mmCIF file of C-alpha atoms and ligand atoms in Angstrom:
data_model
loop_
_atom_site.group_PDB
_atom_site.id
_atom_site.type_symbol
_atom_site.label_atom_id
_atom_site.label_comp_id
_atom_site.label_asym_id
_atom_site.label_seq_id
_atom_site.Cartn_x
_atom_site.Cartn_y
_atom_site.Cartn_z
ATOM 1 C CA UNK G 19 0.000 0.000 0.000
ATOM 2 C CA UNK G 20 1.402 3.375 -0.919
ATOM 3 C CA UNK G 21 -0.501 5.226 1.761
ATOM 4 C CA UNK G 22 -0.426 5.398 5.517
ATOM 5 C CA UNK G 23 -3.785 5.318 7.146
ATOM 6 C CA UNK G 24 -4.288 6.824 10.529
ATOM 7 C CA UNK G 25 -5.299 4.316 13.140
ATOM 8 C CA UNK G 26 -8.791 4.956 14.420
ATOM 9 C CA UNK G 27 -10.785 3.247 17.090
ATOM 10 C CA UNK G 28 -13.619 1.471 15.245
ATOM 11 C CA UNK G 29 -15.930 2.136 18.173
ATOM 12 C CA UNK G 30 -15.409 5.885 17.910
ATOM 13 C CA UNK G 31 -16.100 5.640 14.200
ATOM 14 C CA UNK G 32 -19.263 3.724 14.885
ATOM 15 C CA UNK G 33 -20.492 6.427 17.173
ATOM 16 C CA UNK G 34 -19.966 9.053 14.516
ATOM 17 C CA UNK G 35 -21.114 6.922 11.592
ATOM 18 C CA UNK G 36 -24.354 6.111 13.338
ATOM 19 C CA UNK G 37 -25.571 9.649 12.839
ATOM 20 C CA UNK G 38 -23.666 12.809 12.987
ATOM 21 C CA UNK G 39 -20.880 13.571 10.557
ATOM 22 C CA UNK G 40 -19.161 16.784 11.425
ATOM 23 C CA UNK G 41 -17.496 17.070 8.042
ATOM 24 C CA UNK G 42 -18.747 17.672 4.556
ATOM 25 C CA UNK G 43 -20.023 14.740 2.538
ATOM 26 C CA UNK G 44 -19.301 16.586 -0.673
ATOM 27 C CA UNK G 45 -17.010 15.249 -3.342
ATOM 28 C CA UNK G 46 -16.756 15.360 -7.096
ATOM 29 C CA UNK G 47 -18.809 12.716 -8.905
ATOM 30 C CA UNK G 48 -16.756 11.223 -11.733
ATOM 31 C CA UNK G 49 -17.640 9.000 -14.656
ATOM 32 C CA UNK G 50 -16.691 5.314 -14.931
ATOM 33 C CA UNK G 51 -15.899 3.646 -18.234
ATOM 34 C CA UNK G 52 -18.157 0.739 -19.164
ATOM 35 C CA UNK G 53 -15.976 -2.411 -19.392
ATOM 36 C CA UNK G 54 -17.814 -5.519 -20.640
ATOM 37 C CA UNK G 55 -21.295 -4.281 -19.683
ATOM 38 C CA UNK G 56 -20.185 -3.087 -16.259
ATOM 39 C CA UNK G 57 -22.974 -0.485 -15.982
ATOM 40 C CA UNK G 58 -24.517 -2.306 -13.009
ATOM 41 C CA UNK G 59 -21.279 -2.354 -10.996
ATOM 42 C CA UNK G 60 -20.534 1.207 -12.178
ATOM 43 C CA UNK G 61 -23.868 2.492 -10.837
ATOM 44 C CA UNK G 62 -23.308 0.630 -7.549
ATOM 45 C CA UNK G 63 -19.764 2.024 -7.260
ATOM 46 C CA UNK G 64 -21.238 5.517 -7.621
ATOM 47 C CA UNK G 65 -23.543 4.729 -4.700
ATOM 48 C CA UNK G 66 -20.680 3.232 -2.631
ATOM 49 C CA UNK G 67 -18.540 6.268 -3.399
ATOM 50 C CA UNK G 68 -21.385 8.545 -2.237
ATOM 51 C CA UNK G 69 -21.500 6.437 0.956
ATOM 52 C CA UNK G 70 -18.384 8.186 2.269
ATOM 53 C CA UNK G 71 -18.774 6.303 5.572
ATOM 54 C CA UNK G 72 -17.800 3.094 3.738
ATOM 55 C CA UNK G 73 -14.380 4.376 2.647
ATOM 56 C CA UNK G 74 -13.853 5.787 6.160
ATOM 57 C CA UNK G 75 -14.450 2.296 7.567
ATOM 58 C CA UNK G 76 -12.233 0.582 4.957
ATOM 59 C CA UNK G 77 -9.474 3.068 5.776
ATOM 60 C CA UNK G 78 -9.323 1.880 9.402
ATOM 61 C CA UNK G 79 -7.980 -1.412 8.090
ATOM 62 C CA UNK G 80 -4.238 -2.095 7.686
ATOM 63 C CA UNK G 81 -3.887 -4.892 5.115
ATOM 64 C CA UNK G 82 -0.836 -7.128 5.513
ATOM 65 C CA UNK G 83 1.935 -6.892 2.913
ATOM 66 C CA UNK G 84 1.261 -10.321 1.493
ATOM 67 C CA UNK G 85 -2.462 -9.851 0.988
ATOM 68 C CA UNK G 86 -3.955 -11.454 -2.116
ATOM 69 C CA UNK G 87 -4.657 -8.800 -4.729
ATOM 70 C CA UNK G 88 -7.946 -10.584 -5.466
ATOM 71 C CA UNK G 89 -9.288 -9.462 -2.095
ATOM 72 C CA UNK G 90 -12.622 -7.691 -2.688
ATOM 73 C CA UNK G 91 -12.488 -5.154 0.202
ATOM 74 C CA UNK G 92 -8.908 -4.261 -0.815
ATOM 75 C CA UNK G 93 -9.910 -3.618 -4.425
ATOM 76 C CA UNK G 94 -13.102 -1.836 -3.364
ATOM 77 C CA UNK G 95 -11.068 0.524 -1.205
ATOM 78 C CA UNK G 96 -8.598 1.152 -4.039
ATOM 79 C CA UNK G 97 -11.465 1.833 -6.462
ATOM 80 C CA UNK G 98 -13.197 4.251 -4.084
ATOM 81 C CA UNK G 99 -9.924 6.088 -3.459
ATOM 82 C CA UNK G 100 -9.076 6.237 -7.161
ATOM 83 C CA UNK G 101 -12.558 7.636 -7.890
ATOM 84 C CA UNK G 102 -11.500 10.669 -5.818
ATOM 85 C CA UNK G 103 -8.387 11.106 -7.948
ATOM 86 C CA UNK G 104 -9.365 12.801 -11.173
ATOM 87 C CA UNK G 105 -6.001 11.941 -12.784
ATOM 88 C CA UNK G 106 -6.714 8.232 -12.444
ATOM 89 C CA UNK G 107 -7.943 7.021 -15.837
ATOM 90 C CA UNK G 108 -9.388 3.642 -14.817
ATOM 91 C CA UNK G 109 -10.255 3.767 -11.111
ATOM 92 C CA UNK G 110 -12.442 0.658 -11.050
ATOM 93 C CA UNK G 111 -10.774 -1.703 -13.563
ATOM 94 C CA UNK G 112 -8.986 -3.858 -10.958
ATOM 95 C CA UNK G 113 -12.117 -4.025 -8.804
ATOM 96 C CA UNK G 114 -14.155 -5.237 -11.788
ATOM 97 C CA UNK G 115 -11.551 -7.868 -12.660
ATOM 98 C CA UNK G 116 -11.537 -8.983 -9.028
ATOM 99 C CA UNK G 117 -15.340 -9.422 -9.071
ATOM 100 C CA UNK G 118 -15.328 -11.068 -12.494
ATOM 101 C CA UNK G 119 -12.724 -13.603 -11.377
ATOM 102 C CA UNK G 120 -14.648 -14.828 -8.378
ATOM 103 C CA UNK G 121 -18.224 -13.673 -8.097
ATOM 104 C CA UNK G 122 -19.977 -12.434 -11.191
ATOM 105 C CA UNK G 123 -19.904 -13.138 -14.886
ATOM 106 C CA UNK G 124 -18.981 -10.238 -17.159
ATOM 107 C CA UNK G 125 -21.087 -9.321 -20.179
ATOM 108 C CA UNK G 126 -24.301 -10.640 -18.662
ATOM 109 C CA UNK G 127 -27.503 -9.004 -17.503
ATOM 110 C CA UNK G 128 -27.125 -8.334 -13.775
ATOM 111 C CA UNK G 129 -29.467 -7.526 -10.927
ATOM 112 C CA UNK G 130 -28.226 -4.499 -8.982
ATOM 113 C CA UNK G 131 -29.667 -5.704 -5.663
ATOM 114 C CA UNK G 132 -27.969 -9.078 -6.088
ATOM 115 C CA UNK G 133 -24.599 -7.491 -6.982
ATOM 116 C CA UNK G 134 -25.007 -5.027 -4.079
ATOM 117 C CA UNK G 135 -25.325 -8.035 -1.736
ATOM 118 C CA UNK G 136 -22.413 -9.909 -3.366
ATOM 119 C CA UNK G 137 -20.093 -6.910 -2.918
ATOM 120 C CA UNK G 138 -21.121 -6.312 0.706
ATOM 121 C CA UNK G 139 -20.978 -10.010 1.619
ATOM 122 C CA UNK G 140 -17.522 -10.473 0.049
ATOM 123 C CA UNK G 141 -16.303 -7.240 1.639
ATOM 124 C CA UNK G 142 -17.069 -8.749 5.037
ATOM 125 C CA UNK G 143 -16.110 -12.338 4.318
ATOM 126 C CA UNK G 144 -12.708 -11.426 2.863
ATOM 127 C CA UNK G 145 -11.994 -8.759 5.494
ATOM 128 C CA UNK G 146 -9.290 -10.159 7.830
ATOM 129 C CA UNK G 147 -9.983 -7.489 10.478
ATOM 130 C CA UNK G 148 -13.134 -8.655 12.295
ATOM 131 C CA UNK G 149 -13.869 -5.227 13.799
ATOM 132 C CA UNK G 150 -13.805 -3.598 10.354
ATOM 133 C CA UNK G 151 -16.000 -6.366 8.924
ATOM 134 C CA UNK G 152 -18.507 -5.699 11.710
ATOM 135 C CA UNK G 153 -18.433 -1.949 10.964
ATOM 136 C CA UNK G 154 -19.268 -2.603 7.303
ATOM 137 C CA UNK G 155 -22.130 -4.819 8.425
ATOM 138 C CA UNK G 156 -23.446 -2.304 10.951
ATOM 139 C CA UNK G 157 -23.454 0.463 8.356
ATOM 140 C CA UNK G 158 -26.163 -1.265 6.268
ATOM 141 C CA UNK G 159 -27.720 -3.871 8.548
ATOM 142 C CA UNK G 160 -31.497 -3.726 9.049
ATOM 143 C CA UNK G 161 -32.319 -6.020 11.963
ATOM 144 C CA UNK G 162 -35.734 -7.630 11.810
ATOM 145 C CA UNK G 163 -37.635 -10.364 13.598
ATOM 146 C CA UNK G 164 -40.142 -12.725 12.043
ATOM 147 C CA UNK G 165 -43.006 -13.396 14.428
ATOM 148 C CA UNK G 166 -45.223 -16.382 13.779
ATOM 149 C CA UNK G 167 -48.180 -16.594 16.174
ATOM 150 C CA UNK G 168 -49.856 -19.948 16.634
ATOM 151 C CA UNK G 169 -53.615 -19.403 16.335
ATOM 152 C CA UNK G 170 -54.326 -22.143 18.872
ATOM 153 C CA UNK G 171 -51.865 -21.667 21.766
ATOM 154 C CA UNK G 172 -51.071 -18.031 20.815
ATOM 155 C CA UNK G 173 -47.367 -18.564 21.459
ATOM 156 C CA UNK G 174 -45.170 -16.120 19.511
ATOM 157 C CA UNK G 175 -42.355 -17.895 17.672
ATOM 158 C CA UNK G 176 -39.584 -15.375 16.991
ATOM 159 C CA UNK G 177 -36.788 -15.669 14.444
ATOM 160 C CA UNK G 178 -34.264 -12.842 14.213
ATOM 161 C CA UNK G 179 -32.620 -12.057 10.901
ATOM 162 C CA UNK G 180 -30.935 -9.164 9.162
ATOM 163 C CA UNK G 181 -31.087 -7.558 5.745
ATOM 164 C CA UNK G 182 -28.776 -5.297 3.759
ATOM 165 C CA UNK G 183 -31.678 -3.908 1.747
ATOM 166 C CA UNK G 184 -35.369 -3.604 2.501
ATOM 167 C CA UNK G 185 -37.030 -5.704 -0.228
ATOM 168 C CA UNK G 186 -40.322 -3.979 -1.006
ATOM 169 C CA UNK G 187 -42.950 -5.670 -3.169
ATOM 170 C CA UNK G 188 -44.780 -3.285 -5.475
ATOM 171 C CA UNK G 189 -48.258 -3.490 -6.939
ATOM 172 C CA UNK G 190 -49.351 -3.091 -10.529
ATOM 173 C CA UNK G 191 -50.866 0.255 -9.679
ATOM 174 C CA UNK G 192 -49.718 3.424 -7.962
ATOM 175 C CA UNK G 193 -47.458 2.841 -4.969
ATOM 176 C CA UNK G 194 -45.877 5.058 -2.347
ATOM 177 C CA UNK G 195 -42.723 4.216 -0.419
ATOM 178 C CA UNK G 196 -44.667 4.497 2.835
ATOM 179 C CA UNK G 197 -47.390 2.137 1.529
ATOM 180 C CA UNK G 198 -44.784 -0.420 0.420
ATOM 181 C CA UNK G 199 -43.062 -0.260 3.834
ATOM 182 C CA UNK G 200 -46.400 -0.728 5.607
ATOM 183 C CA UNK G 201 -47.156 -3.772 3.427
ATOM 184 C CA UNK G 202 -43.754 -5.287 4.228
ATOM 185 C CA UNK G 203 -44.488 -5.145 7.956
ATOM 186 C CA UNK G 204 -48.171 -6.048 7.648
ATOM 187 C CA UNK G 205 -49.642 -8.909 9.651
ATOM 188 C CA UNK G 206 -50.565 -11.794 7.361
ATOM 189 C CA UNK G 207 -52.718 -14.793 8.042
ATOM 190 C CA UNK G 208 -51.096 -17.859 6.498
ATOM 191 C CA UNK G 209 -53.504 -19.859 4.291
ATOM 192 C CA UNK G 210 -54.664 -23.198 5.697
ATOM 193 C CA UNK G 211 -52.618 -24.943 3.023
ATOM 194 C CA UNK G 212 -49.495 -23.501 4.718
ATOM 195 C CA UNK G 213 -50.065 -24.507 8.315
ATOM 196 C CA UNK G 214 -47.165 -23.839 10.666
ATOM 197 C CA UNK G 215 -45.634 -26.545 12.883
ATOM 198 C CA UNK G 216 -45.991 -25.280 16.455
ATOM 199 C CA UNK G 217 -43.596 -27.097 18.793
ATOM 200 C CA UNK G 218 -45.753 -26.098 21.765
ATOM 201 C CA UNK G 219 -48.851 -27.775 20.345
ATOM 202 C CA UNK G 220 -46.677 -30.418 18.669
ATOM 203 C CA UNK G 221 -48.762 -30.226 15.504
ATOM 204 C CA UNK G 222 -49.375 -28.066 12.478
ATOM 205 C CA UNK G 223 -51.601 -25.078 13.251
ATOM 206 C CA UNK G 224 -53.071 -22.093 11.444
ATOM 207 C CA UNK G 225 -50.944 -19.030 12.184
ATOM 208 C CA UNK G 226 -50.281 -15.378 11.493
ATOM 209 C CA UNK G 227 -46.987 -14.135 10.197
ATOM 210 C CA UNK G 228 -45.509 -10.704 10.796
ATOM 211 C CA UNK G 229 -42.182 -8.974 10.194
ATOM 212 C CA UNK G 230 -41.088 -6.664 13.009
ATOM 213 C CA UNK G 231 -38.332 -4.093 12.998
ATOM 214 C CA UNK G 232 -35.535 -4.378 15.572
ATOM 215 C CA UNK G 233 -33.149 -1.666 14.403
ATOM 216 C CA UNK G 234 -32.475 0.685 11.517
ATOM 217 C CA UNK G 235 -28.995 1.264 10.079
ATOM 218 C CA UNK G 236 -27.129 4.530 9.379
ATOM 219 C CA UNK G 237 -27.496 3.731 5.653
ATOM 220 C CA UNK G 238 -30.874 2.368 4.568
ATOM 221 C CA UNK G 239 -30.974 0.680 1.162
ATOM 222 C CA UNK G 240 -34.495 0.193 -0.208
ATOM 223 C CA UNK G 241 -34.949 -2.371 -2.979
ATOM 224 C CA UNK G 242 -38.032 -1.747 -5.126
ATOM 225 C CA UNK G 243 -38.795 -5.239 -6.405
ATOM 226 C CA UNK G 244 -39.613 -4.387 -10.012
ATOM 227 C CA UNK G 245 -38.708 -7.813 -11.393
ATOM 228 C CA UNK G 246 -41.402 -10.419 -10.998
ATOM 229 C CA UNK G 247 -41.052 -14.048 -11.881
ATOM 230 C CA UNK G 248 -44.268 -15.608 -13.168
ATOM 231 C CA UNK G 249 -43.942 -19.280 -14.177
ATOM 232 C CA UNK G 250 -40.254 -18.963 -14.957
ATOM 233 C CA UNK G 251 -40.729 -15.807 -17.012
ATOM 234 C CA UNK G 252 -39.266 -12.620 -15.553
ATOM 235 C CA UNK G 253 -40.951 -9.347 -16.336
ATOM 236 C CA UNK G 254 -40.452 -5.807 -15.135
ATOM 237 C CA UNK G 255 -43.145 -3.806 -13.343
ATOM 238 C CA UNK G 256 -43.172 -0.214 -14.542
ATOM 239 C CA UNK G 257 -45.735 0.826 -11.886
ATOM 240 C CA UNK G 258 -45.331 4.167 -10.211
ATOM 241 C CA UNK G 259 -43.559 4.186 -6.846
ATOM 242 C CA UNK G 260 -43.254 7.654 -5.351
ATOM 243 C CA UNK G 261 -40.568 8.285 -2.754
ATOM 244 C CA UNK G 262 -39.631 11.405 -0.804
ATOM 245 C CA UNK G 263 -36.249 13.099 -0.585
ATOM 246 C CA UNK G 264 -36.482 12.895 3.220
ATOM 247 C CA UNK G 265 -38.716 11.067 5.661
ATOM 248 C CA UNK G 266 -38.960 10.642 9.404
ATOM 249 C CA UNK G 267 -38.064 7.271 10.942
ATOM 250 C CA UNK G 268 -41.464 7.617 12.687
ATOM 251 C CA UNK G 269 -43.000 5.788 9.730
ATOM 252 C CA UNK G 270 -41.476 2.607 11.186
ATOM 253 C CA UNK G 271 -43.033 3.210 14.622
ATOM 254 C CA UNK G 272 -45.884 0.699 14.212
ATOM 255 C CA UNK G 273 -43.514 -1.966 12.865
ATOM 256 C CA UNK G 274 -41.245 -2.031 15.913
ATOM 257 C CA UNK G 275 -40.635 -5.259 17.765
ATOM 258 C CA UNK G 276 -40.847 -5.365 21.572
ATOM 259 C CA UNK G 277 -37.093 -6.049 21.304
ATOM 260 C CA UNK G 278 -36.475 -2.923 19.216
ATOM 261 C CA UNK G 279 -33.686 -0.483 19.995
ATOM 262 C CA UNK G 280 -36.301 2.276 19.950
ATOM 263 C CA UNK G 281 -36.720 5.008 17.366
ATOM 264 C CA UNK G 282 -35.671 8.535 18.176
ATOM 265 C CA UNK G 283 -38.197 11.267 17.417
ATOM 266 C CA UNK G 284 -35.641 13.572 15.843
ATOM 267 C CA UNK G 285 -34.231 11.157 13.283
ATOM 268 C CA UNK G 286 -34.934 11.115 9.610
ATOM 269 C CA UNK G 287 -33.605 9.591 6.410
ATOM 270 C CA UNK G 288 -32.291 11.708 3.568
ATOM 271 C CA UNK G 289 -31.969 10.344 0.024
ATOM 272 C CA UNK G 290 -28.444 10.599 -1.404
ATOM 273 C CA UNK G 291 -28.241 7.977 -4.168
ATOM 274 C CA UNK G 292 -30.638 6.225 -6.534
ATOM 275 C CA UNK G 293 -29.631 3.263 -8.698
ATOM 276 C CA UNK G 294 -31.800 3.405 -11.815
ATOM 277 C CA UNK G 295 -32.765 0.596 -14.173
ATOM 278 C CA UNK G 296 -33.540 1.517 -17.777
ATOM 279 C CA UNK G 297 -35.213 -0.953 -20.117
ATOM 280 C CA UNK G 298 -36.925 -4.296 -19.643
ATOM 281 C CA UNK G 299 -36.219 -7.522 -17.751
ATOM 282 C CA UNK G 300 -34.595 -8.925 -20.894
ATOM 283 C CA UNK G 301 -32.455 -5.965 -21.857
ATOM 284 C CA UNK G 302 -31.471 -3.186 -19.512
ATOM 285 C CA UNK G 303 -28.948 -0.602 -18.444
ATOM 286 C CA UNK G 304 -28.088 0.864 -15.005
ATOM 287 C CA UNK G 305 -27.298 4.458 -14.117
ATOM 288 C CA UNK G 306 -27.262 6.427 -10.856
ATOM 289 C CA UNK G 307 -28.345 9.724 -9.390
ATOM 290 C CA UNK G 308 -25.989 11.022 -6.701
ATOM 291 C CA UNK G 309 -26.571 13.896 -4.293
ATOM 292 C CA UNK G 310 -23.442 15.865 -3.454
ATOM 293 C CA UNK G 311 -22.718 19.467 -2.512
ATOM 294 C CA UNK G 312 -26.460 20.320 -2.364
ATOM 295 C CA UNK G 313 -26.892 19.224 -5.997
ATOM 296 C CA UNK G 314 -28.087 16.120 -7.784
ATOM 297 C CA UNK G 315 -25.818 14.543 -10.425
ATOM 298 C CA UNK G 316 -26.635 11.921 -13.007
ATOM 299 C CA UNK G 317 -23.959 9.296 -13.711
ATOM 300 C CA UNK G 318 -24.363 7.191 -16.846
ATOM 301 C CA UNK G 319 -21.075 5.248 -17.058
ATOM 302 C CA UNK G 320 -18.434 7.727 -18.301
ATOM 303 C CA UNK G 321 -20.870 10.651 -18.499
ATOM 304 C CA UNK G 322 -21.682 12.690 -15.416
ATOM 305 C CA UNK G 323 -23.840 15.786 -15.548
ATOM 306 C CA UNK G 324 -25.693 17.977 -13.114
ATOM 307 C CA UNK G 325 -29.293 17.042 -12.500
ATOM 308 C CA UNK G 326 -32.253 18.034 -10.347
ATOM 309 C CA UNK G 327 -34.634 16.472 -7.824
ATOM 310 C CA UNK G 328 -37.359 16.930 -10.482
ATOM 311 C CA UNK G 329 -35.386 14.632 -12.800
ATOM 312 C CA UNK G 330 -34.892 12.072 -10.018
ATOM 313 C CA UNK G 331 -38.690 12.034 -9.560
ATOM 314 C CA UNK G 332 -39.071 11.082 -13.228
ATOM 315 C CA UNK G 333 -37.819 7.630 -12.167
ATOM 316 C CA UNK G 334 -40.966 7.011 -10.094
ATOM 317 C CA UNK G 335 -42.297 4.951 -13.012
ATOM 318 C CA UNK G 336 -45.402 4.763 -15.244
ATOM 319 C CA UNK G 337 -47.107 8.172 -15.143
ATOM 320 C CA UNK G 338 -43.746 9.869 -14.685
ATOM 321 C CA UNK G 339 -42.441 7.781 -17.515
ATOM 322 C CA UNK G 340 -39.594 8.928 -19.651
ATOM 323 C CA UNK G 341 -39.110 7.689 -23.206
ATOM 324 C CA UNK G 342 -36.362 5.377 -21.954
ATOM 325 C CA UNK G 343 -38.506 3.942 -19.162
ATOM 326 C CA UNK G 344 -36.061 4.858 -16.447
ATOM 327 C CA UNK G 345 -37.168 3.565 -13.066
ATOM 328 C CA UNK G 346 -35.649 3.832 -9.610
ATOM 329 C CA UNK G 347 -34.515 0.410 -8.428
ATOM 330 C CA UNK G 348 -32.383 0.948 -5.288
ATOM 331 C CA UNK G 349 -32.829 3.959 -3.010
ATOM 332 C CA UNK G 350 -30.061 4.868 -0.565
ATOM 333 C CA UNK G 351 -31.025 6.964 2.425
ATOM 334 C CA UNK G 352 -28.689 8.295 5.115
ATOM 335 C CA UNK G 353 -29.929 8.636 8.690
ATOM 336 C CA UNK G 354 -29.595 12.051 10.240
ATOM 337 C CA UNK G 355 -30.749 13.773 13.365
ATOM 338 C CA UNK G 356 -32.113 17.263 13.807
ATOM 339 C CA UNK G 357 -28.934 18.157 15.683
ATOM 340 C CA UNK G 358 -26.827 17.080 12.724
ATOM 341 C CA UNK G 359 -24.649 19.732 11.143
ATOM 342 C CA UNK G 360 -25.116 17.998 7.808
ATOM 343 C CA UNK G 361 -28.460 18.229 6.106
ATOM 344 C CA UNK G 362 -31.172 20.652 5.296
ATOM 345 C CA UNK G 363 -34.019 21.034 7.756
ATOM 346 C CA UNK G 364 -35.971 23.245 5.334
ATOM 347 C CA UNK G 365 -35.987 20.377 2.833
ATOM 348 C CA UNK G 366 -37.019 18.076 5.652
ATOM 349 C CA UNK G 367 -40.132 20.087 6.426
ATOM 350 C CA UNK G 368 -40.968 20.408 2.750
ATOM 351 C CA UNK G 369 -40.710 16.736 1.905
ATOM 352 C CA UNK G 370 -41.856 15.214 5.174
ATOM 353 C CA UNK G 371 -43.865 12.085 4.616
ATOM 354 C CA UNK G 372 -47.455 12.391 5.660
HETATM 355 ZN ZN1 ZN P 3 -49.373 -23.666 19.232
#
């Protein structure tokens, strides 16, 4: 490594990364050349680069001299650093080769949510420093609990799990982000054909099924599930899904588990990156909108230009449809508090979710 990284206490970083960044999140958004249909990874790299907390965490790590160059977190860090260096002509080439060699096939149609998970999972799995791996996890981890209630003995069977993105089903009609979140956490009665084995009753029983929220991460990735598989045929839903630029974490209040960390009244999420899918399930292209320095930018591989929130909203789908059928696919929100020095409270009031 040609650079010396200052040693930081991961716990102190966690405290700051959980909410309040005292420094500017601004940086210059730069284009990325499309190598062998790398638009999906390119759009994700734009979102990872905008997640400045991620590079801060990776920079705590001191890789050993003999580390394998095919190490994903090593190449991710190098790519994110090189993206800050305008003189670097191919900041992400080694990272792409690293992914192509071990995780994904080049020149194929890719799913951005799947690749997002592959990159984050490999970044933890191949990270020799356990504390740093845990920091990467904590940055994105949504902790949930599945609660299955036996209709006969009323015992609540709990199963904790965690997610890196909130997978929201969408309807073939108008949707709102709030409506999709409410549906995700909605109580469902399982059909009689899917009776649940209750170990208390020692037999299969009718039951209800509910997802409960345990904790929200500093970075919330929302996955709008636009690809639906019907009888082995995948199609894309172009339905409208509106989403706000900012929203209060209060919208999760009803979904909280009894084991929840507890939501704070003064916290909200602010949108800073959108991974966009253009085209159909058979043939598509990925781009990204990035918010930096109070402005929106649009990154389409090598081309980066200034954009607006109005243009981001054109990715809602259907009625907002553009000729190219651009639709938001992954939404990245950063958690902030009212006391935060970063952020715009005027925008918060304007775009508050009702
Ligand atoms: Zn039971």
